[in-house]
PDB file of C-alpha atoms and ligand atoms in Angstrom:
ATOM      1  CA  MET R   1      -2.436 -21.552  25.527  1.00  0.00           C
ATOM      2  CA  THR R   2      -5.578 -22.040  27.611  1.00  0.00           C
ATOM      3  CA  VAL R   3      -3.542 -23.746  30.332  1.00  0.00           C
ATOM      4  CA  GLN R   4      -1.206 -20.751  30.588  1.00  0.00           C
ATOM      5  CA  ILE R   5      -4.075 -18.301  30.917  1.00  0.00           C
ATOM      6  CA  ASN R   6      -5.568 -20.438  33.684  1.00  0.00           C
ATOM      7  CA  GLN R   7      -2.221 -20.623  35.431  1.00  0.00           C
ATOM      8  CA  GLN R   8      -1.865 -16.836  35.571  1.00  0.00           C
ATOM      9  CA  LYS R   9      -5.446 -16.565  36.784  1.00  0.00           C
ATOM     10  CA  MET R  10      -4.695 -18.996  39.599  1.00  0.00           C
ATOM     11  CA  VAL R  11      -1.520 -17.129  40.521  1.00  0.00           C
ATOM     12  CA  ASP R  12      -3.381 -13.820  40.700  1.00  0.00           C
ATOM     13  CA  TYR R  13      -6.210 -15.423  42.675  1.00  0.00           C
ATOM     14  CA  LEU R  14      -3.825 -16.723  45.340  1.00  0.00           C
ATOM     15  CA  TYR R  15      -1.679 -13.576  45.342  1.00  0.00           C
ATOM     16  CA  GLU R  16      -4.748 -11.401  45.918  1.00  0.00           C
ATOM     17  CA  ALA R  17      -6.151 -13.696  48.619  1.00  0.00           C
ATOM     18  CA  GLU R  18      -2.930 -13.291  50.584  1.00  0.00           C
ATOM     19  CA  ARG R  19      -2.592  -9.563  49.912  1.00  0.00           C
ATOM     20  CA  ASP R  20      -6.208  -8.829  50.800  1.00  0.00           C
ATOM     21  CA  VAL R  21      -6.206 -11.233  53.788  1.00  0.00           C
ATOM     22  CA  LYS R  22      -9.264 -13.121  52.570  1.00  0.00           C
ATOM     23  CA  GLU R  23      -9.899 -16.829  52.368  1.00  0.00           C
ATOM     24  CA  VAL R  24     -10.843 -18.274  48.982  1.00  0.00           C
ATOM     25  CA  ILE R  25     -12.388 -21.429  47.568  1.00  0.00           C
ATOM     26  CA  LYS R  26      -9.683 -23.986  46.790  1.00  0.00           C
ATOM     27  CA  LEU R  27      -8.449 -24.236  43.201  1.00  0.00           C
ATOM     28  CA  THR R  28      -9.447 -27.866  42.745  1.00  0.00           C
ATOM     29  CA  ASP R  29     -13.124 -27.028  43.294  1.00  0.00           C
ATOM     30  CA  ASP R  30     -12.995 -25.418  39.842  1.00  0.00           C
ATOM     31  CA  TYR R  31     -10.009 -27.342  38.409  1.00  0.00           C
ATOM     32  CA  PRO R  32     -10.190 -30.862  39.861  1.00  0.00           C
ATOM     33  CA  GLN R  33      -7.647 -32.004  37.259  1.00  0.00           C
ATOM     34  CA  LEU R  34      -4.883 -29.724  38.641  1.00  0.00           C
ATOM     35  CA  THR R  35      -1.707 -31.831  38.806  1.00  0.00           C
ATOM     36  CA  ILE R  36       1.148 -31.668  41.294  1.00  0.00           C
ATOM     37  CA  GLN R  37       3.479 -30.490  38.508  1.00  0.00           C
ATOM     38  CA  GLU R  38       1.126 -27.677  37.520  1.00  0.00           C
ATOM     39  CA  ALA R  39       0.767 -26.766  41.181  1.00  0.00           C
ATOM     40  CA  TYR R  40       4.551 -26.354  41.530  1.00  0.00           C
ATOM     41  CA  ARG R  41       4.538 -24.181  38.400  1.00  0.00           C
ATOM     42  CA  ILE R  42       1.869 -21.976  39.996  1.00  0.00           C
ATOM     43  CA  GLN R  43       4.003 -21.823  43.148  1.00  0.00           C
ATOM     44  CA  ASP R  44       6.994 -20.670  41.031  1.00  0.00           C
ATOM     45  CA  ALA R  45       4.942 -18.034  39.238  1.00  0.00           C
ATOM     46  CA  LEU R  46       3.477 -16.825  42.542  1.00  0.00           C
ATOM     47  CA  LEU R  47       6.999 -16.381  43.910  1.00  0.00           C
ATOM     48  CA  ALA R  48       7.989 -14.477  40.751  1.00  0.00           C
ATOM     49  CA  ARG R  49       5.069 -12.073  41.243  1.00  0.00           C
ATOM     50  CA  LYS R  50       5.992 -11.548  44.910  1.00  0.00           C
ATOM     51  CA  LEU R  51       9.652 -10.911  44.064  1.00  0.00           C
ATOM     52  CA  GLU R  52       8.608  -8.362  41.485  1.00  0.00           C
ATOM     53  CA  GLU R  53       5.857  -6.552  43.370  1.00  0.00           C
ATOM     54  CA  ASN R  54       6.697  -6.907  47.049  1.00  0.00           C
ATOM     55  CA  GLY R  55      10.386  -6.029  46.970  1.00  0.00           C
ATOM     56  CA  THR R  56      11.195  -9.289  48.703  1.00  0.00           C
ATOM     57  CA  LYS R  57      13.785 -11.951  47.966  1.00  0.00           C
ATOM     58  CA  GLN R  58      13.918 -15.684  48.282  1.00  0.00           C
ATOM     59  CA  VAL R  59      15.878 -16.745  51.370  1.00  0.00           C
ATOM     60  CA  GLY R  60      15.238 -20.461  51.434  1.00  0.00           C
ATOM     61  CA  VAL R  61      12.793 -23.312  51.318  1.00  0.00           C
ATOM     62  CA  LYS R  62      10.331 -24.847  53.766  1.00  0.00           C
ATOM     63  CA  LEU R  63       9.395 -28.488  53.786  1.00  0.00           C
ATOM     64  CA  GLY R  64       5.888 -29.487  54.671  1.00  0.00           C
ATOM     65  CA  LEU R  65       3.884 -32.535  55.632  1.00  0.00           C
ATOM     66  CA  THR R  66       7.059 -34.370  56.571  1.00  0.00           C
ATOM     67  CA  SER R  67       5.487 -35.815  59.717  1.00  0.00           C
ATOM     68  CA  LYS R  68       2.678 -38.357  60.062  1.00  0.00           C
ATOM     69  CA  ALA R  69       0.875 -35.981  62.468  1.00  0.00           C
ATOM     70  CA  LYS R  70       0.723 -33.288  59.796  1.00  0.00           C
ATOM     71  CA  GLN R  71      -0.123 -35.689  56.980  1.00  0.00           C
ATOM     72  CA  GLN R  72      -3.021 -37.084  58.985  1.00  0.00           C
ATOM     73  CA  MET R  73      -4.154 -33.624  60.057  1.00  0.00           C
ATOM     74  CA  MET R  74      -4.317 -32.557  56.410  1.00  0.00           C
ATOM     75  CA  GLY R  75      -5.508 -35.887  55.006  1.00  0.00           C
ATOM     76  CA  VAL R  76      -2.568 -36.372  52.613  1.00  0.00           C
ATOM     77  CA  ASN R  77       0.332 -38.793  52.451  1.00  0.00           C
ATOM     78  CA  GLU R  78       3.194 -36.962  50.736  1.00  0.00           C
ATOM     79  CA  ALA R  79       5.716 -34.302  51.681  1.00  0.00           C
ATOM     80  CA  ILE R  80       5.798 -30.933  49.875  1.00  0.00           C
ATOM     81  CA  TYR R  81       8.081 -27.889  49.616  1.00  0.00           C
ATOM     82  CA  GLY R  82       7.569 -24.156  49.238  1.00  0.00           C
ATOM     83  CA  TYR R  83       9.599 -20.931  49.248  1.00  0.00           C
ATOM     84  CA  LEU R  84      10.638 -18.724  52.136  1.00  0.00           C
ATOM     85  CA  HIS R  85      11.103 -15.066  51.309  1.00  0.00           C
ATOM     86  CA  SER R  86      12.577 -12.260  53.347  1.00  0.00           C
ATOM     87  CA  ASP R  87       9.299 -10.539  54.188  1.00  0.00           C
ATOM     88  CA  MET R  88       8.107 -13.718  55.960  1.00  0.00           C
ATOM     89  CA  LEU R  89      10.841 -13.448  58.555  1.00  0.00           C
ATOM     90  CA  ALA R  90       9.291 -12.332  61.851  1.00  0.00           C
ATOM     91  CA  LEU R  91      11.212 -11.440  64.993  1.00  0.00           C
ATOM     92  CA  GLU R  92      10.894 -12.855  68.476  1.00  0.00           C
ATOM     93  CA  TRP R  93      10.677  -9.429  70.076  1.00  0.00           C
ATOM     94  CA  GLU R  94       8.047  -8.023  67.712  1.00  0.00           C
ATOM     95  CA  ALA R  95       4.475  -9.281  68.003  1.00  0.00           C
ATOM     96  CA  ILE R  96       2.854 -10.670  64.876  1.00  0.00           C
ATOM     97  CA  GLU R  97      -0.126  -8.664  63.660  1.00  0.00           C
ATOM     98  CA  PHE R  98      -3.131 -10.956  63.681  1.00  0.00           C
ATOM     99  CA  SER R  99      -5.043  -8.594  61.382  1.00  0.00           C
ATOM    100  CA  GLN R 100      -2.546  -9.329  58.577  1.00  0.00           C
ATOM    101  CA  LEU R 101      -3.418 -13.024  58.633  1.00  0.00           C
ATOM    102  CA  ILE R 102      -6.532 -15.015  57.756  1.00  0.00           C
ATOM    103  CA  HIS R 103      -6.674 -17.939  60.230  1.00  0.00           C
ATOM    104  CA  PRO R 104      -3.072 -18.553  61.262  1.00  0.00           C
ATOM    105  CA  LYS R 105      -1.645 -21.583  63.027  1.00  0.00           C
ATOM    106  CA  VAL R 106       1.838 -22.071  64.402  1.00  0.00           C
ATOM    107  CA  GLU R 107       4.057 -25.141  64.408  1.00  0.00           C
ATOM    108  CA  PRO R 108       7.496 -26.095  65.788  1.00  0.00           C
ATOM    109  CA  GLU R 109      10.340 -26.668  63.337  1.00  0.00           C
ATOM    110  CA  ILE R 110      14.118 -26.912  63.142  1.00  0.00           C
ATOM    111  CA  ALA R 111      15.785 -24.337  60.896  1.00  0.00           C
ATOM    112  CA  PHE R 112      18.921 -25.281  58.949  1.00  0.00           C
ATOM    113  CA  PHE R 113      21.371 -22.604  57.773  1.00  0.00           C
ATOM    114  CA  LEU R 114      23.506 -23.806  54.894  1.00  0.00           C
ATOM    115  CA  GLY R 115      27.214 -23.046  54.736  1.00  0.00           C
ATOM    116  CA  GLU R 116      27.560 -24.877  51.402  1.00  0.00           C
ATOM    117  CA  ASP R 117      25.411 -25.577  48.341  1.00  0.00           C
ATOM    118  CA  LEU R 118      23.377 -28.773  48.489  1.00  0.00           C
ATOM    119  CA  VAL R 119      22.359 -30.154  45.096  1.00  0.00           C
ATOM    120  CA  GLY R 120      21.881 -33.309  43.091  1.00  0.00           C
ATOM    121  CA  GLU R 121      20.174 -36.675  43.135  1.00  0.00           C
ATOM    122  CA  ALA R 122      23.073 -38.398  44.921  1.00  0.00           C
ATOM    123  CA  VAL R 123      22.866 -36.378  48.143  1.00  0.00           C
ATOM    124  CA  THR R 124      22.953 -38.217  51.496  1.00  0.00           C
ATOM    125  CA  GLU R 125      22.038 -37.380  55.112  1.00  0.00           C
ATOM    126  CA  ALA R 126      25.767 -36.999  55.849  1.00  0.00           C
ATOM    127  CA  ASP R 127      26.020 -34.399  53.044  1.00  0.00           C
ATOM    128  CA  VAL R 128      23.135 -32.465  54.624  1.00  0.00           C
ATOM    129  CA  VAL R 129      24.854 -32.371  58.014  1.00  0.00           C
ATOM    130  CA  LYS R 130      28.174 -31.426  56.401  1.00  0.00           C
ATOM    131  CA  ALA R 131      26.602 -28.571  54.417  1.00  0.00           C
ATOM    132  CA  THR R 132      24.739 -27.217  57.462  1.00  0.00           C
ATOM    133  CA  LYS R 133      26.522 -24.456  59.341  1.00  0.00           C
ATOM    134  CA  TYR R 134      23.924 -24.055  62.082  1.00  0.00           C
ATOM    135  CA  VAL R 135      20.610 -25.395  63.222  1.00  0.00           C
ATOM    136  CA  ALA R 136      18.228 -23.304  65.310  1.00  0.00           C
ATOM    137  CA  PRO R 137      14.795 -23.598  66.923  1.00  0.00           C
ATOM    138  CA  ALA R 138      12.044 -22.128  64.774  1.00  0.00           C
ATOM    139  CA  LEU R 139       8.313 -21.512  64.671  1.00  0.00           C
ATOM    140  CA  GLU R 140       6.458 -21.425  61.404  1.00  0.00           C
ATOM    141  CA  VAL R 141       3.190 -19.539  61.071  1.00  0.00           C
ATOM    142  CA  ILE R 142       1.060 -21.149  58.391  1.00  0.00           C
ATOM    143  CA  ASP R 143      -2.016 -19.421  57.012  1.00  0.00           C
ATOM    144  CA  SER R 144      -3.672 -21.341  54.198  1.00  0.00           C
ATOM    145  CA  ARG R 145      -5.436 -18.991  51.876  1.00  0.00           C
ATOM    146  CA  TYR R 146      -8.162 -21.625  51.477  1.00  0.00           C
ATOM    147  CA  LYS R 147     -11.481 -21.597  53.273  1.00  0.00           C
ATOM    148  CA  ASP R 148     -11.424 -23.575  56.532  1.00  0.00           C
ATOM    149  CA  PHE R 149      -7.747 -24.541  55.984  1.00  0.00           C
ATOM    150  CA  ARG R 150      -8.918 -27.425  53.765  1.00  0.00           C
ATOM    151  CA  PHE R 151      -7.188 -28.431  50.541  1.00  0.00           C
ATOM    152  CA  THR R 152      -5.791 -31.210  48.379  1.00  0.00           C
ATOM    153  CA  LEU R 153      -2.059 -31.705  47.875  1.00  0.00           C
ATOM    154  CA  ALA R 154      -2.133 -29.763  44.580  1.00  0.00           C
ATOM    155  CA  ASP R 155      -4.031 -26.885  46.212  1.00  0.00           C
ATOM    156  CA  VAL R 156      -1.617 -26.499  49.096  1.00  0.00           C
ATOM    157  CA  ILE R 157       1.457 -26.683  46.831  1.00  0.00           C
ATOM    158  CA  ALA R 158       0.057 -23.933  44.590  1.00  0.00           C
ATOM    159  CA  ASP R 159      -0.564 -21.827  47.728  1.00  0.00           C
ATOM    160  CA  ASN R 160       3.175 -22.013  48.575  1.00  0.00           C
ATOM    161  CA  CYS R 161       2.385 -24.652  51.186  1.00  0.00           C
ATOM    162  CA  SER R 162       0.389 -22.264  53.407  1.00  0.00           C
ATOM    163  CA  SER R 163       3.557 -20.292  54.208  1.00  0.00           C
ATOM    164  CA  ALA R 164       3.063 -16.978  55.964  1.00  0.00           C
ATOM    165  CA  LYS R 165       5.746 -16.163  58.572  1.00  0.00           C
ATOM    166  CA  PHE R 166       8.620 -17.804  60.373  1.00  0.00           C
ATOM    167  CA  ILE R 167      10.599 -16.960  63.479  1.00  0.00           C
ATOM    168  CA  VAL R 168      14.072 -18.275  64.255  1.00  0.00           C
ATOM    169  CA  GLY R 169      15.363 -18.439  67.844  1.00  0.00           C
ATOM    170  CA  SER R 170      18.598 -16.744  68.770  1.00  0.00           C
ATOM    171  CA  LYS R 171      20.615 -19.835  69.742  1.00  0.00           C
ATOM    172  CA  TRP R 172      22.388 -21.327  66.749  1.00  0.00           C
ATOM    173  CA  VAL R 173      24.264 -24.594  67.109  1.00  0.00           C
ATOM    174  CA  SER R 174      26.526 -26.593  64.812  1.00  0.00           C
ATOM    175  CA  PRO R 175      24.698 -29.792  63.765  1.00  0.00           C
ATOM    176  CA  HIS R 176      27.809 -31.718  64.798  1.00  0.00           C
ATOM    177  CA  MET R 177      27.152 -30.811  68.437  1.00  0.00           C
ATOM    178  CA  LEU R 178      23.953 -32.839  68.805  1.00  0.00           C
ATOM    179  CA  ASP R 179      21.894 -35.799  67.657  1.00  0.00           C
ATOM    180  CA  LEU R 180      19.530 -34.123  65.223  1.00  0.00           C
ATOM    181  CA  GLY R 181      17.391 -37.234  65.016  1.00  0.00           C
ATOM    182  CA  GLN R 182      16.277 -37.160  68.648  1.00  0.00           C
ATOM    183  CA  ILE R 183      15.417 -33.641  69.693  1.00  0.00           C
ATOM    184  CA  GLY R 184      12.411 -33.510  72.007  1.00  0.00           C
ATOM    185  CA  MET R 185      10.064 -30.541  71.848  1.00  0.00           C
ATOM    186  CA  VAL R 186       7.278 -29.052  73.969  1.00  0.00           C
ATOM    187  CA  LEU R 187       4.933 -26.494  72.430  1.00  0.00           C
ATOM    188  CA  SER R 188       3.066 -24.287  74.903  1.00  0.00           C
ATOM    189  CA  LYS R 189       0.499 -21.527  74.542  1.00  0.00           C
ATOM    190  CA  ASN R 190       0.181 -19.047  77.409  1.00  0.00           C
ATOM    191  CA  SER R 191       2.244 -21.468  79.539  1.00  0.00           C
ATOM    192  CA  ALA R 192      -0.075 -24.465  78.983  1.00  0.00           C
ATOM    193  CA  VAL R 193       1.362 -27.449  77.081  1.00  0.00           C
ATOM    194  CA  GLU R 194      -0.419 -27.904  73.741  1.00  0.00           C
ATOM    195  CA  GLN R 195       1.759 -30.371  71.828  1.00  0.00           C
ATOM    196  CA  THR R 196       4.839 -32.491  72.353  1.00  0.00           C
ATOM    197  CA  GLY R 197       7.006 -33.948  69.616  1.00  0.00           C
ATOM    198  CA  SER R 198      10.382 -35.102  68.474  1.00  0.00           C
ATOM    199  CA  SER R 199      12.597 -34.390  65.491  1.00  0.00           C
ATOM    200  CA  ALA R 200      12.285 -38.140  64.842  1.00  0.00           C
ATOM    201  CA  ALA R 201       8.717 -37.374  63.692  1.00  0.00           C
ATOM    202  CA  VAL R 202      10.148 -35.576  60.650  1.00  0.00           C
ATOM    203  CA  LEU R 203      10.533 -38.537  58.249  1.00  0.00           C
ATOM    204  CA  GLY R 204      12.545 -40.301  60.972  1.00  0.00           C
ATOM    205  CA  HIS R 205      15.259 -37.599  60.900  1.00  0.00           C
ATOM    206  CA  PRO R 206      15.141 -33.982  59.647  1.00  0.00           C
ATOM    207  CA  ALA R 207      18.198 -34.610  57.444  1.00  0.00           C
ATOM    208  CA  THR R 208      16.199 -37.338  55.666  1.00  0.00           C
ATOM    209  CA  ALA R 209      13.499 -34.779  54.941  1.00  0.00           C
ATOM    210  CA  ILE R 210      16.099 -32.438  53.475  1.00  0.00           C
ATOM    211  CA  VAL R 211      17.563 -35.251  51.343  1.00  0.00           C
ATOM    212  CA  TRP R 212      14.045 -35.796  49.995  1.00  0.00           C
ATOM    213  CA  ALA R 213      13.764 -32.085  49.142  1.00  0.00           C
ATOM    214  CA  VAL R 214      17.181 -31.928  47.452  1.00  0.00           C
ATOM    215  CA  LYS R 215      16.199 -34.866  45.243  1.00  0.00           C
ATOM    216  CA  GLU R 216      12.824 -33.314  44.392  1.00  0.00           C
ATOM    217  CA  LEU R 217      14.473 -30.000  43.535  1.00  0.00           C
ATOM    218  CA  ALA R 218      17.078 -31.789  41.411  1.00  0.00           C
ATOM    219  CA  LYS R 219      14.259 -33.161  39.239  1.00  0.00           C
ATOM    220  CA  VAL R 220      13.429 -29.593  38.192  1.00  0.00           C
ATOM    221  CA  GLY R 221      17.040 -28.449  37.897  1.00  0.00           C
ATOM    222  CA  LYS R 222      17.145 -26.660  41.247  1.00  0.00           C
ATOM    223  CA  GLY R 223      18.885 -27.077  44.572  1.00  0.00           C
ATOM    224  CA  PHE R 224      19.908 -25.300  47.762  1.00  0.00           C
ATOM    225  CA  LYS R 225      22.505 -22.549  47.840  1.00  0.00           C
ATOM    226  CA  LYS R 226      24.998 -21.541  50.499  1.00  0.00           C
ATOM    227  CA  GLY R 227      23.183 -19.095  52.796  1.00  0.00           C
ATOM    228  CA  ASP R 228      19.764 -20.677  52.323  1.00  0.00           C
ATOM    229  CA  ILE R 229      17.512 -21.279  55.310  1.00  0.00           C
ATOM    230  CA  ILE R 230      15.569 -24.542  55.325  1.00  0.00           C
ATOM    231  CA  LEU R 231      12.636 -25.244  57.614  1.00  0.00           C
ATOM    232  CA  SER R 232      12.607 -29.014  57.851  1.00  0.00           C
ATOM    233  CA  GLY R 233       8.896 -29.487  58.612  1.00  0.00           C
ATOM    234  CA  ALA R 234       6.647 -29.420  61.654  1.00  0.00           C
ATOM    235  CA  MET R 235       7.446 -31.792  64.528  1.00  0.00           C
ATOM    236  CA  SER R 236       3.844 -31.869  65.768  1.00  0.00           C
ATOM    237  CA  GLU R 237       0.402 -30.688  64.752  1.00  0.00           C
ATOM    238  CA  ALA R 238      -0.007 -26.950  64.267  1.00  0.00           C
ATOM    239  CA  ILE R 239      -2.009 -24.982  66.833  1.00  0.00           C
ATOM    240  CA  SER R 240      -4.145 -21.888  66.373  1.00  0.00           C
ATOM    241  CA  PHE R 241      -3.587 -18.651  68.283  1.00  0.00           C
ATOM    242  CA  GLN R 242      -5.332 -15.348  68.857  1.00  0.00           C
ATOM    243  CA  PRO R 243      -4.264 -11.759  69.558  1.00  0.00           C
ATOM    244  CA  GLY R 244      -2.719 -11.601  73.025  1.00  0.00           C
ATOM    245  CA  ASP R 245      -1.390 -15.179  72.922  1.00  0.00           C
ATOM    246  CA  THR R 246       2.226 -16.173  73.461  1.00  0.00           C
ATOM    247  CA  VAL R 247       3.449 -19.457  72.002  1.00  0.00           C
ATOM    248  CA  VAL R 248       6.780 -21.019  73.001  1.00  0.00           C
ATOM    249  CA  ALA R 249       8.484 -24.034  71.431  1.00  0.00           C
ATOM    250  CA  ASP R 250      11.112 -25.476  73.747  1.00  0.00           C
ATOM    251  CA  PHE R 251      13.551 -27.929  72.150  1.00  0.00           C
ATOM    252  CA  ASP R 252      15.666 -29.870  74.629  1.00  0.00           C
ATOM    253  CA  VAL R 253      19.181 -29.135  73.384  1.00  0.00           C
ATOM    254  CA  LEU R 254      18.372 -26.323  70.970  1.00  0.00           C
ATOM    255  CA  GLY R 255      16.663 -23.935  73.365  1.00  0.00           C
ATOM    256  CA  SER R 256      13.414 -22.116  72.781  1.00  0.00           C
ATOM    257  CA  VAL R 257      11.725 -19.722  70.394  1.00  0.00           C
ATOM    258  CA  THR R 258       8.749 -17.493  71.172  1.00  0.00           C
ATOM    259  CA  LEU R 259       5.908 -16.004  69.165  1.00  0.00           C
ATOM    260  CA  SER R 260       3.660 -13.276  70.459  1.00  0.00           C
ATOM    261  CA  CYS R 261       0.659 -11.865  68.689  1.00  0.00           C
ATOM    262  CA  ASN R 262      -1.119  -8.502  68.676  1.00  0.00           C
TER     263      ASN R 262
HETATM  264  C1  OOG S   1       0.726 -27.143  54.877  1.00  0.00           C
HETATM  265  C2  OOG S   1       2.093 -26.754  55.324  1.00  0.00           C
HETATM  266  C3  OOG S   1       2.735 -27.845  56.138  1.00  0.00           C
HETATM  267  C4  OOG S   1       4.642 -28.472  57.699  1.00  0.00           C
HETATM  268  O1  OOG S   1       5.621 -28.111  58.349  1.00  0.00           O
HETATM  269  O2  OOG S   1       4.215 -29.631  57.733  1.00  0.00           O
HETATM  270  C5  OOG S   1       3.977 -27.447  56.842  1.00  0.00           C
HETATM  271  C6  OOG S   1      -0.318 -26.942  55.947  1.00  0.00           C
HETATM  272  O3  OOG S   1      -0.319 -27.697  56.932  1.00  0.00           O
HETATM  273  O4  OOG S   1      -1.147 -26.048  55.791  1.00  0.00           O
HETATM  274  O5  OOG S   1       4.449 -26.346  56.777  1.00  0.00           O
HETATM  275 MG1   MG S   2       5.797 -26.030  58.455  1.00  0.00          MG
END
């Protein structure tokens, strides 16, 4: 019983931090024993509250910490997943409102659009490519609700993996048209190069990262559905931005995607 009460308290704490745009002390400062499993249950319950109160719907899943750069940046050594919902979708032609975010950062990703369900422990990289209708360049805006963007793995999972916004570029390509494992990327802010990366940084190949996620989801009786969007994880470190900044991720064969901020 006590555990359940604590779980709801943690859900409300994180929900309110996001709603009120305020950073909070990480959960494990008060609950150092928080497990990864409990953290995913908090993530689920947080999504349920958002679906109920914010009139939003789940549109997919984002993978996180799939690259060494990100794992080192955050001081962890495991990948994670969180939910994407419709009110996170931002548009290239509409500036993001900085005042709605706490201390946002942006990172380059490849978005996968599924044309078929993708479920089960036996899934392979070839199944991922087969199930994918399109891939597209994407930028993810992450905005940890935790003070100074610092957390343990359990903390960040509970906080829906720092998810805040995502933008998908307008060029969609069949995954059969390119080598998804070797897509180079340049991330610039106000025309100055900030990061470079490759899709190979994402667990060697983004489809491998998605295989990992399908297997993790299968353990809790879940999977991907036709129509889902998957963000396969950042290809470089995330960078911060301020009002007035423009950030562009340019992927060699996939084209570019732009974020601007008010
Ligand atoms: C956690 C989210 C990581 C990625 O693509 O690696 C993530 C964080 O860095 O705050 O979205
Ligand atoms: Mg990300």
